[in-house]
Amino acid sequence: MHPIDELRAAVEAAAGDLRNGNAAPKARASLERPKKAGFGDYSTNAAMLLAPALGAPPREIAERLGAKLTARLGEAVDHVEVAGPGFLNVFLADAWYVAAARQIVAAGDEWGRGTPEHPEKVIVEFVSANPTGPLTAASGRHAAYGDALARLLELSGNTVTREYYFNNAGSQVDKLGASVRARARHEPVPEDGYQGDYVTEIAARIPGAAEKTAEELGAVASALIMESIRATLAAYRVEFDSYFLEGSVYDGDPSPIAVAFELLKEQGHSYESEGALWMRTTEYGDDKDRVLKRSTGAPTYFAADVAYHENKVQRGYDRLIDVLGADHHGYIGRMKGVMEALGHEPGRLEIPILQFVHVVEGGEKAKMSKRRGDFVTLDELLETIGVDATRWFMISRSHESTIDLDLELAAKQDAENPVYYVQYAHARIASILRNADAAEVEAALVSEGSGLALNASERELIRKLLSFPPEVREATERRAPHRIAGYALELGQAFAAFYRDSPVLKEQDAELRAFRLALCVASQKTLAAALGLLGVSAPEAM
């Protein structure tokens, strides 16, 4: 059991001793790190929850609770204090910290790994940019977020598939083909076409492009762009388990789209009007019903999405996560309605919405439009600031907030740059361990360290290490990988204070030196794990 869970269990058991058969409080007692120094290592409101049932003032209950808890924890507690309206502040002894540190070290590479009561089979679909141009900076945010979320879900004990959905059919591919043909013929690109220089480059790569039809060129050009997208993602350390082509929903007998249409018909959620097939999406809060099949007989993008999500369910996924951009808010309720109409629990579908990315250089924001060809590509970002900085800055803020990616800051090789700061902390630990005797480090990992007196920086580092598993759990549940970036920075800062206050290799006391070496190993592993969740490297030297 995690040391904090053990402490919580002791608090709950002590509260149970006081209840003496009285009904348990409706709410679970809190156990939190106080925000202000001097209020203990951990604080609980258990006494205030017990007071109504016991018919005594909360502060009196807190005094009695403190005595019970001290009796249960023994030498692990230094002392307890009652504060405010009835909080119990617990000051833990160094013996508790040493034992907690030993548990972290013993967990090794499993530190932070979750074991959910009900593991899920999850499909995370992300990036999914249309194959009509190179990936942009915004796509880089989607790729970093989706991959980090998948890593969190895996560490938390779920089975995860990363999938990219390629819209390789429809009008946008035809427009791409028309744009390529115009470039090949040295003609103006259609007004609704794609203007970027990349279109000219693609036209030059296709033999006889000037003589081909727009439809032929669209298919070839989109295939070339898909190939380029996959190469960019590989360079970005994002590997997909599967690539799903929109065109495949029309294949087979019956095809996925035919299966979806039949399900909607059976459930009474579709109807025909003006020669077109519609879905009653207004039944699920949409502002209007949506067309599934036009009067021409051509299915809509929406129809393909319906078929695609039914296909995901048919493949056995318990949870479907679609990572989408800021212009897709209306899509959430619509697709949850689709899930319900198809006979599935709407809550199985989650749609995190990611806000915009502004690339800032010299204090100015770059404009981005794939169609105009006026945009910053992900490849350009990787070339300018590298994979690590790009992934860090794309993840370090909540997906609900807009990112201003400052290229000058991201390129800095000093402590002002947070990713450099965290990586440097890892490299510094690696240097300490390289300069220590390997046999001594191995022995330090199993040393008891009993009776040690710790300084404030050692205790704070242990507290920060202990918060990693709960942080992973919270980040996973909230679909918030930015929390891991924040945690990694805080852990780097805690280690810097430890390094300042706690000599390792120069420490003369053998037992204390061994304990500090073990803390270095635990810190290095935890920093590497946090960086790994973000897809950022953990260098051994810098």
GROMACS .gro file of C-alpha atoms in nm, residues 137 357-368 374-376 381 403-409:
model
   24
  137ALA     CA    1   0.184   2.348  -3.492
  357VAL     CA    2  -0.165   2.724  -3.049
  358HIS     CA    3   0.002   3.057  -3.126
  359VAL     CA    4   0.365   3.035  -3.228
  360VAL     CA    5   0.540   3.348  -3.101
  361GLU     CA    6   0.871   3.469  -3.243
  362GLY     CA    7   1.017   3.810  -3.166
  363GLY     CA    8   0.701   3.896  -2.974
  364GLU     CA    9   0.478   3.843  -3.283
  365LYS     CA   10   0.223   3.567  -3.339
  366ALA     CA   11   0.251   3.370  -3.662
  367LYS     CA   12  -0.071   3.331  -3.863
  368MET     CA   13  -0.183   2.987  -3.966
  374ASP     CA   14   0.043   3.060  -4.439
  375PHE     CA   15   0.125   2.840  -4.139
  376VAL     CA   16   0.402   2.702  -3.917
  381LEU     CA   17   0.906   2.352  -3.496
  403ILE     CA   18  -0.084   2.813  -2.587
  404ASP     CA   19   0.153   3.094  -2.679
  405LEU     CA   20   0.463   2.895  -2.774
  406ASP     CA   21   0.757   3.134  -2.734
  407LEU     CA   22   1.032   3.001  -2.960
  408GLU     CA   23   1.303   3.206  -2.786
  409LEU     CA   24   1.217   3.063  -2.444
   0.00000   0.00000   0.00000
